[in-house]
Structures are given as C-alpha cells and as structure tokens.
PDB file of N, CA and C in Angstrom:
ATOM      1  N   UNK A 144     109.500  12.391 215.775  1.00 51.00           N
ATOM      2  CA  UNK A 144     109.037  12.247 214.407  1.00 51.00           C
ATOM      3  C   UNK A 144     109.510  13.455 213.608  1.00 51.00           C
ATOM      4  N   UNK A 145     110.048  13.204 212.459  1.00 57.00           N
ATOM      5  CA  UNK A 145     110.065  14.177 211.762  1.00 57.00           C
ATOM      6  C   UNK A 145     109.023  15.045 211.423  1.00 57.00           C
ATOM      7  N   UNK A 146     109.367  16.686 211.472  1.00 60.00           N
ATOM      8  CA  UNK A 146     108.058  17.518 211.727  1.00 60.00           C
ATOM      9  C   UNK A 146     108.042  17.949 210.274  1.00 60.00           C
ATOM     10  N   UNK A 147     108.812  17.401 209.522  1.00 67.00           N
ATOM     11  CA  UNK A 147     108.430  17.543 207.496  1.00 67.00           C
ATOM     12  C   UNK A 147     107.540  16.668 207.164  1.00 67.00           C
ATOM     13  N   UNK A 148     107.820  15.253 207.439  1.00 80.00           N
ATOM     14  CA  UNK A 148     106.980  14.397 207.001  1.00 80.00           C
ATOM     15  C   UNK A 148     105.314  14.143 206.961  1.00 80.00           C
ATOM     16  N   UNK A 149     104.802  13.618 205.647  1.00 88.00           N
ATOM     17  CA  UNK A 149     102.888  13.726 205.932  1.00 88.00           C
ATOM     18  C   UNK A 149     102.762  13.126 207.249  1.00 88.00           C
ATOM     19  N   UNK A 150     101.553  13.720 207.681  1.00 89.00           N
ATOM     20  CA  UNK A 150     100.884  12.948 208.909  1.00 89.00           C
ATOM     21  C   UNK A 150     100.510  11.246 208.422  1.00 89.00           C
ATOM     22  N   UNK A 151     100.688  10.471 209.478  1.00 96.00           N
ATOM     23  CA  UNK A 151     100.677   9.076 209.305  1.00 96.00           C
ATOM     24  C   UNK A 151      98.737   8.878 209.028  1.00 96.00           C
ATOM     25  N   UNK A 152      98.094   8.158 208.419  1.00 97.00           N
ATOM     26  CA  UNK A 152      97.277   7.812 208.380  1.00 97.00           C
ATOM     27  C   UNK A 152      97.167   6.907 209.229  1.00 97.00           C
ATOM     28  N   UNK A 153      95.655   6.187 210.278  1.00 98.00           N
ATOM     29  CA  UNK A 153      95.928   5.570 211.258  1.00 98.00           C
ATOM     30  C   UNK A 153      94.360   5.245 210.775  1.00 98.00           C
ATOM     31  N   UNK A 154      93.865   4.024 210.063  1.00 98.00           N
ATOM     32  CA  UNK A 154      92.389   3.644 210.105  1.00 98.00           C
ATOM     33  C   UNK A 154      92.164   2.806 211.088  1.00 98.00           C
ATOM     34  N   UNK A 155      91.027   3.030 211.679  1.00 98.00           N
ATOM     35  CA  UNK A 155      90.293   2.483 212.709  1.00 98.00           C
ATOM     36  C   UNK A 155      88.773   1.789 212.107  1.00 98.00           C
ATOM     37  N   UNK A 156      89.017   0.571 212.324  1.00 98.00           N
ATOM     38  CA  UNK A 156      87.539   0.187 212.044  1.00 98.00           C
ATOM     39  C   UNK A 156      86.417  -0.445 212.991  1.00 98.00           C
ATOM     40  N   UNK A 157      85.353   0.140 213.196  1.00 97.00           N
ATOM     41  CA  UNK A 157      84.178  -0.175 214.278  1.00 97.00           C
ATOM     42  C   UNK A 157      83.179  -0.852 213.145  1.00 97.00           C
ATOM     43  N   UNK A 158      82.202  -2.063 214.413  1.00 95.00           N
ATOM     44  CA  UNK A 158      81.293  -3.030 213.378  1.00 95.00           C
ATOM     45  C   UNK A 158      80.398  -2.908 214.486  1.00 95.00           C
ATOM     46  N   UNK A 159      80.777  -2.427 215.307  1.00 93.00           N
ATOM     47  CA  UNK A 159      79.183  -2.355 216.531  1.00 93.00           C
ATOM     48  C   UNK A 159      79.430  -0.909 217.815  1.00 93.00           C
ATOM     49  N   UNK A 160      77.726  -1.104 218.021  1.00 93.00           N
ATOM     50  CA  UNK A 160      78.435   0.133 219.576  1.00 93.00           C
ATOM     51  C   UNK A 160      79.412  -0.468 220.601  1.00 93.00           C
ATOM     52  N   UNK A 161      79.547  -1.407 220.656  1.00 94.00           N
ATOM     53  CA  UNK A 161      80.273  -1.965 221.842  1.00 94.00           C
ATOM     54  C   UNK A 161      81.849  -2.011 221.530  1.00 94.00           C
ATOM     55  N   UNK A 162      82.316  -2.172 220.825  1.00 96.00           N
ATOM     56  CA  UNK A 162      83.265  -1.674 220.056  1.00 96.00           C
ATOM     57  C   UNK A 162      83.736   0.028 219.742  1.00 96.00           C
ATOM     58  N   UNK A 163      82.870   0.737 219.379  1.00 96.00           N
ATOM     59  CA  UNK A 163      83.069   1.601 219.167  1.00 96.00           C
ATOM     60  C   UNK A 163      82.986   2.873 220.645  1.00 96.00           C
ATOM     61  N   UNK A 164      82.227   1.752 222.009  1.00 95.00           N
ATOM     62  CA  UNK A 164      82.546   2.625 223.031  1.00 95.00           C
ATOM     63  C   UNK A 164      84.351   2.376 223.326  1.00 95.00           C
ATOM     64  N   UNK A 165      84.928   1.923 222.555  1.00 97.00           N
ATOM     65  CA  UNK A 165      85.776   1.398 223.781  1.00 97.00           C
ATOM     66  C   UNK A 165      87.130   2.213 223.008  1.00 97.00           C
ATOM     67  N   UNK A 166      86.482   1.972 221.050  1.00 98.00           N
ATOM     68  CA  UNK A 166      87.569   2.963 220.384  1.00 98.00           C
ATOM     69  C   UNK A 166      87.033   4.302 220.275  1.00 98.00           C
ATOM     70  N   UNK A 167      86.309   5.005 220.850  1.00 98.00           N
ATOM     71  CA  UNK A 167      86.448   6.263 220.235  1.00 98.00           C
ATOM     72  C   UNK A 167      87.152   7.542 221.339  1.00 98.00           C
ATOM     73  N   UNK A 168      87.589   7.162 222.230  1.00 98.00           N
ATOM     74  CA  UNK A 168      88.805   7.812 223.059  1.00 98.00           C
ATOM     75  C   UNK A 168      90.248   7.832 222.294  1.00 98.00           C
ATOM     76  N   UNK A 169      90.475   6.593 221.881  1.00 98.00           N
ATOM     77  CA  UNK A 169      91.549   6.333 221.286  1.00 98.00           C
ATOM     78  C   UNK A 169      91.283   7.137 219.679  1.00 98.00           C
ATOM     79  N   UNK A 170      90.196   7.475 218.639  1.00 98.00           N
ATOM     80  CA  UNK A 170      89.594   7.513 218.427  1.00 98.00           C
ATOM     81  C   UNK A 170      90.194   9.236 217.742  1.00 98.00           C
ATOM     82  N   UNK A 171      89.745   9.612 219.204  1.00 98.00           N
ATOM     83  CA  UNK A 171      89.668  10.977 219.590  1.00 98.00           C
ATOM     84  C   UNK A 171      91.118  11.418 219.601  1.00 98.00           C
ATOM     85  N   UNK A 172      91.875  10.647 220.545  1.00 98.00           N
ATOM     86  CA  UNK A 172      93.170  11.197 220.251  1.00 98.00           C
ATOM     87  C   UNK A 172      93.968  10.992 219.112  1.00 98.00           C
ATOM     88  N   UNK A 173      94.209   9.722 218.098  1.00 98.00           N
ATOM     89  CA  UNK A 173      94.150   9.719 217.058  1.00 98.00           C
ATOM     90  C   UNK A 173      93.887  11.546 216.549  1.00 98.00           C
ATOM     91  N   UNK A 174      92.690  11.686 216.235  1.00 97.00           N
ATOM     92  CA  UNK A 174      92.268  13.044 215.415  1.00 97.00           C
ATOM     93  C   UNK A 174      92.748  13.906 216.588  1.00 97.00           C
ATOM     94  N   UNK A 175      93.680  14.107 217.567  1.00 97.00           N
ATOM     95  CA  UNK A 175      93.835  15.176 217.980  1.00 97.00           C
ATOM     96  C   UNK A 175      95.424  15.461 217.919  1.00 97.00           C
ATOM     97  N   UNK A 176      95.818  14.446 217.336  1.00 97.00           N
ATOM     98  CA  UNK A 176      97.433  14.235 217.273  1.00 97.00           C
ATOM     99  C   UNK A 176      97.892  14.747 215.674  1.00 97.00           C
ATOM    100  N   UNK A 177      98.508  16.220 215.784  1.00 96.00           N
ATOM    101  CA  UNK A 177      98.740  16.680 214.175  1.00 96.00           C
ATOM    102  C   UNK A 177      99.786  15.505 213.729  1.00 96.00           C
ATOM    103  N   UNK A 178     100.578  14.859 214.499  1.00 96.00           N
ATOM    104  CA  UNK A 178     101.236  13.931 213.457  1.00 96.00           C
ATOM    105  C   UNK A 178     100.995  13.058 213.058  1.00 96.00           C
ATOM    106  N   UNK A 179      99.285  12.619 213.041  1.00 97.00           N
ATOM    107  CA  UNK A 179      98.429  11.734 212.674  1.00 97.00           C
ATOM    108  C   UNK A 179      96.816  12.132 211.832  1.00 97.00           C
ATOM    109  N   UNK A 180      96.459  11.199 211.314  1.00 97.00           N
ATOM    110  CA  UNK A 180      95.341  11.653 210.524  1.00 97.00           C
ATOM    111  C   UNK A 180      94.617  10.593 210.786  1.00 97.00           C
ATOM    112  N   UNK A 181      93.360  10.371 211.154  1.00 98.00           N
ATOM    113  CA  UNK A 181      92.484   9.229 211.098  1.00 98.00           C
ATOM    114  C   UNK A 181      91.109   9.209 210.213  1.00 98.00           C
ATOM    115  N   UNK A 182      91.554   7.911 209.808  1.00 98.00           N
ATOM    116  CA  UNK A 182      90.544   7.249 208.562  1.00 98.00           C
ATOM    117  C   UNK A 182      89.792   6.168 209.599  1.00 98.00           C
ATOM    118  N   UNK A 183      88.350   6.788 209.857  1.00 98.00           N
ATOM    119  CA  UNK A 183      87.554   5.950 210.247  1.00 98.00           C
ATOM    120  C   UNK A 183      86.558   5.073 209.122  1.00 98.00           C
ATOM    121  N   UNK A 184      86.588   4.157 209.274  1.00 98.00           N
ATOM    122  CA  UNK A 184      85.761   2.786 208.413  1.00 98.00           C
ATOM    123  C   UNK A 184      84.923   2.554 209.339  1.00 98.00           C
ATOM    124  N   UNK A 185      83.483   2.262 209.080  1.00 97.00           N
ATOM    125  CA  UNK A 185      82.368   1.597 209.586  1.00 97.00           C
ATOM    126  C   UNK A 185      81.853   0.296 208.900  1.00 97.00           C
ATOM    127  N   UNK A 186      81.295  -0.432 209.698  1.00 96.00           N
ATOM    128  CA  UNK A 186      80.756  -1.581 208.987  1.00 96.00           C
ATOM    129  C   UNK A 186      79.781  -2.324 210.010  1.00 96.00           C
ATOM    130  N   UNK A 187      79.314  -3.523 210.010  1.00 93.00           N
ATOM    131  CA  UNK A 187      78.545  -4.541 210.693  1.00 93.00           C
ATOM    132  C   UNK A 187      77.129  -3.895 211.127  1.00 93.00           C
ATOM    133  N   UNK A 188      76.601  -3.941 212.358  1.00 92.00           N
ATOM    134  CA  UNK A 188      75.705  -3.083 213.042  1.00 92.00           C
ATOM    135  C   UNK A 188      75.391  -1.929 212.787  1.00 92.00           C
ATOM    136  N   UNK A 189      76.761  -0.930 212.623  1.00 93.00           N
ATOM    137  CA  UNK A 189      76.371   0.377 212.706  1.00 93.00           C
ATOM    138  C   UNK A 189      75.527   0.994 211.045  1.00 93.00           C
ATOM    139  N   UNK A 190      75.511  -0.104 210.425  1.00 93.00           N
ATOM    140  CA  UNK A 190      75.120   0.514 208.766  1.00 93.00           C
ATOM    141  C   UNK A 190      73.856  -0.518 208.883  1.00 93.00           C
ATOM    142  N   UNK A 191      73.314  -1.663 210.013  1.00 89.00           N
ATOM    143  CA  UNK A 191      72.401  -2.126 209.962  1.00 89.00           C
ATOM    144  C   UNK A 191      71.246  -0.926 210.030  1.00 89.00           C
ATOM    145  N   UNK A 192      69.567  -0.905 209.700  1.00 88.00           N
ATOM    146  CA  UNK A 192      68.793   0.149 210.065  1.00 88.00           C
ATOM    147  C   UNK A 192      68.332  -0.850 211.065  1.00 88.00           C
ATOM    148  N   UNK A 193      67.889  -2.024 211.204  1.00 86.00           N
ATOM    149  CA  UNK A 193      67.158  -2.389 212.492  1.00 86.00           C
ATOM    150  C   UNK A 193      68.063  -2.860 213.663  1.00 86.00           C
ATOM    151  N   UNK A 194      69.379  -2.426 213.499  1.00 85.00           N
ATOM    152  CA  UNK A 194      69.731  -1.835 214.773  1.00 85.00           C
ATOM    153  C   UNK A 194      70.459  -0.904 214.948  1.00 85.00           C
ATOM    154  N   UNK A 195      69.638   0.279 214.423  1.00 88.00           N
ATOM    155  CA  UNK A 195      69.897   1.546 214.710  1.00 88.00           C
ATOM    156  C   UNK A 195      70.891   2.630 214.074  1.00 88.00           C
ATOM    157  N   UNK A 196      71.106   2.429 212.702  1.00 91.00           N
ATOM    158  CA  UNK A 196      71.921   2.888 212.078  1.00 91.00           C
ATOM    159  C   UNK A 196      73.060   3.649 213.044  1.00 91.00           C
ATOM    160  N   UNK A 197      73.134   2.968 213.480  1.00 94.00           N
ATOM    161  CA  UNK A 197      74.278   3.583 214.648  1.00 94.00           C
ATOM    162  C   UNK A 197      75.565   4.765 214.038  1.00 94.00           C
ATOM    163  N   UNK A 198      75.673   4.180 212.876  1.00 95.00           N
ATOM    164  CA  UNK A 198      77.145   5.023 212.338  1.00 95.00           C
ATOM    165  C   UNK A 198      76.341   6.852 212.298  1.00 95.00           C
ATOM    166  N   UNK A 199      75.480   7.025 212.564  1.00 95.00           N
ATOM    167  CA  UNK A 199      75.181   8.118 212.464  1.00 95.00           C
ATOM    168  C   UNK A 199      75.680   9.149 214.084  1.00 95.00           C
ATOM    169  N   UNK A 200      75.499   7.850 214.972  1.00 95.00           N
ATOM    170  CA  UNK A 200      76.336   8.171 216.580  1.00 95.00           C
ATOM    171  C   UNK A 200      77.506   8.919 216.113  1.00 95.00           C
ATOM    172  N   UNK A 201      78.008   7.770 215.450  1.00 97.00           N
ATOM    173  CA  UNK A 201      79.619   8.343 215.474  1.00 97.00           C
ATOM    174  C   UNK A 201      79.887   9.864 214.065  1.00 97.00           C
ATOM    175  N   UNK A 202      79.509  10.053 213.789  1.00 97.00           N
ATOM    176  CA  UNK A 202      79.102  11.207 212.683  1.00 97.00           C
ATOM    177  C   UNK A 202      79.149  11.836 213.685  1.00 97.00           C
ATOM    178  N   UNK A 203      77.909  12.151 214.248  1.00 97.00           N
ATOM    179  CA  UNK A 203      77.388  12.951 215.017  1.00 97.00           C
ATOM    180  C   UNK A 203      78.604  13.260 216.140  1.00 97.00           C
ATOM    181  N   UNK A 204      79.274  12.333 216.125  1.00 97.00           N
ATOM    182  CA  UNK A 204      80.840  12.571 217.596  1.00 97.00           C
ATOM    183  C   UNK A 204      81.651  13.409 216.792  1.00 97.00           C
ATOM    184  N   UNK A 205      81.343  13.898 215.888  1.00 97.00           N
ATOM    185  CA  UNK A 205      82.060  14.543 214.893  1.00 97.00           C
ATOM    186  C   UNK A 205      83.398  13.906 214.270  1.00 97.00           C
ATOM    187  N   UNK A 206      83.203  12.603 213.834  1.00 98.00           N
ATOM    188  CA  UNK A 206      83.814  12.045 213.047  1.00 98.00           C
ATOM    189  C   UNK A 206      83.683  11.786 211.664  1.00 98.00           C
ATOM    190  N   UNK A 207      84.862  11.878 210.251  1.00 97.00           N
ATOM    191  CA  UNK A 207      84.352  12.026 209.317  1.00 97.00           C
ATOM    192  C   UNK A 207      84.298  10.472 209.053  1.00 97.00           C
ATOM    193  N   UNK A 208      83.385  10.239 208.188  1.00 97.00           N
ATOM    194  CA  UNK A 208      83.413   8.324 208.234  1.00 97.00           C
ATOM    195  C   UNK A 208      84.229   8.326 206.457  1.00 97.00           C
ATOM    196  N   UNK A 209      85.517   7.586 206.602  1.00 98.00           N
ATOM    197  CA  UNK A 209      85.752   7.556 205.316  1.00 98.00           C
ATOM    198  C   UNK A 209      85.309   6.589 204.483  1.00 98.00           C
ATOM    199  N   UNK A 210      84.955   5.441 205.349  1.00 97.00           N
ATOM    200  CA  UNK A 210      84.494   4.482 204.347  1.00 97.00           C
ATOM    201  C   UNK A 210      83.246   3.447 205.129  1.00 97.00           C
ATOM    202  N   UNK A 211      82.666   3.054 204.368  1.00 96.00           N
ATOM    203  CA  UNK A 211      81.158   2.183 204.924  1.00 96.00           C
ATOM    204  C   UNK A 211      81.672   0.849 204.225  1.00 96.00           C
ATOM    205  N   UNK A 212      81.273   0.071 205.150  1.00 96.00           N
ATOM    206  CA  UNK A 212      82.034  -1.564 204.968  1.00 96.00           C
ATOM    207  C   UNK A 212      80.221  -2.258 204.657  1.00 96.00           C
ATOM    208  N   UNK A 213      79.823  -2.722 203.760  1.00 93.00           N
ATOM    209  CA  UNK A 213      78.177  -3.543 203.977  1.00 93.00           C
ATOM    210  C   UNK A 213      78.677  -4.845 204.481  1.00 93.00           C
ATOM    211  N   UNK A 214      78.319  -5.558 205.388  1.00 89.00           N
ATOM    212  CA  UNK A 214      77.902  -6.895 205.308  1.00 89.00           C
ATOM    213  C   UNK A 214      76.763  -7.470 205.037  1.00 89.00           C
ATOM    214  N   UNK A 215      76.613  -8.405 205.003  1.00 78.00           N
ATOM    215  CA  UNK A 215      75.195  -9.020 204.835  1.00 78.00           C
ATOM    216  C   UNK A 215      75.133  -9.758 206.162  1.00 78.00           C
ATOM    217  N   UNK A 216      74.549  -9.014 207.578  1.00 66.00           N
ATOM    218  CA  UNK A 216      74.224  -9.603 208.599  1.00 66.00           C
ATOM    219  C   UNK A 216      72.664  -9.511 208.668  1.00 66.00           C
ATOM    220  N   UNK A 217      72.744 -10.975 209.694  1.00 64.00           N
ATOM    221  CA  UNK A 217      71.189 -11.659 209.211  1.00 64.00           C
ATOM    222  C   UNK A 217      70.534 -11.892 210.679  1.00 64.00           C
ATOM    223  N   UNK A 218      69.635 -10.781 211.593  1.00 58.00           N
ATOM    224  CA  UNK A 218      69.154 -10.345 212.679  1.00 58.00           C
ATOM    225  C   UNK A 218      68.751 -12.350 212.955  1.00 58.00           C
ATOM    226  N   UNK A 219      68.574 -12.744 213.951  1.00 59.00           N
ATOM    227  CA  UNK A 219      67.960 -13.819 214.254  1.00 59.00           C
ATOM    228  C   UNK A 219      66.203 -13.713 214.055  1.00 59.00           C
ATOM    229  N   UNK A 220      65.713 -14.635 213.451  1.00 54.00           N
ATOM    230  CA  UNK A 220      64.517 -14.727 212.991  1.00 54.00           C
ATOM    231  C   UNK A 220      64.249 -13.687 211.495  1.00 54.00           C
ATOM    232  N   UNK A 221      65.255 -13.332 211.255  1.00 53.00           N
ATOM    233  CA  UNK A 221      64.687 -12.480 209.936  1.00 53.00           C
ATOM    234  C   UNK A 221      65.337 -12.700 208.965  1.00 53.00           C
ATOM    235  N   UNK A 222      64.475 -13.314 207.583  1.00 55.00           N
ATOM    236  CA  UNK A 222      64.958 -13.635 206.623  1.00 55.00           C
ATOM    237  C   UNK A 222      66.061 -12.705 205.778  1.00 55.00           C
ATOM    238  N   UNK A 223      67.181 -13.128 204.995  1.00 52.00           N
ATOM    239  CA  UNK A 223      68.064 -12.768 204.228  1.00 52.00           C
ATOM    240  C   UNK A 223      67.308 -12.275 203.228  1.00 52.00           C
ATOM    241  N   UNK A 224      67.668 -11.181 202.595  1.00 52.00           N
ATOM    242  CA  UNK A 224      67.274 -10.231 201.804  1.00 52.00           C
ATOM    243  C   UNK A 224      66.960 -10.669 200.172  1.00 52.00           C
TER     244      UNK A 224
END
C-alpha cells in the first residue's frame, strides 16, 4: 500500500452480542492496522435497554462508536411503542 495515502476507512456494523462476539477480533485488528481506520456502527439489540444496552460492552472494549443505527425492534409479548 502506498505509505502517502489516507488510511482506508473500514465500517463494521454489529446489531447483537452474538455478532459482535465474533467481529470484535477482526474488530480489533482493523483499529490496530495504521493503514486502516475503523468506523464502528451499532444498531438492533445493542441500543435496545431491555436487552441490555449492550453497545455500552463495546464502548467499554474501547471502541469509539461512530454511529447508532435505531430500529424499531419489538421484544415478543411487548407492545410497540
């Protein structure tokens, strides 16, 4: 790669923990590779609160979250908002 050129941006997007066990190795190296930059996006589960605002896991892995995705997911038995 050319060692002038910007670092490549590389977004990764996670919507649950199960998902996000499997990217955040990849994740990791991504952000450990200077000829890369990673834009993490969250969405689904992890921005749900009744199951566990999870995106705070991945914060906490010391990831910066660039962007929050809302869906409107609808727990079984619990009415839509």
């Amino acid at each position: 790669m050319n060692e002038s050129a910007a670092p490549r941006k590389i977004a990764v997007v996670t919507g649950s923990r199960a998902d996000y066990g499997l990217l955040k190795p990849v994740m990791r190296a991504i952000a450990n590779e200077p000829a890369l930059t990673l834009a993490t996006i969250v969405t689904g589960s992890h921005l749900e609160p009744g199951m566990g605002d999870t995106w705070r896991a991945i914060a906490a892995d010391g990831f910066t979250l660039d962007a929050r995705v809302p869906l409107a997911i609808r727990a079984e038995g619990r009415k839509p908002p």
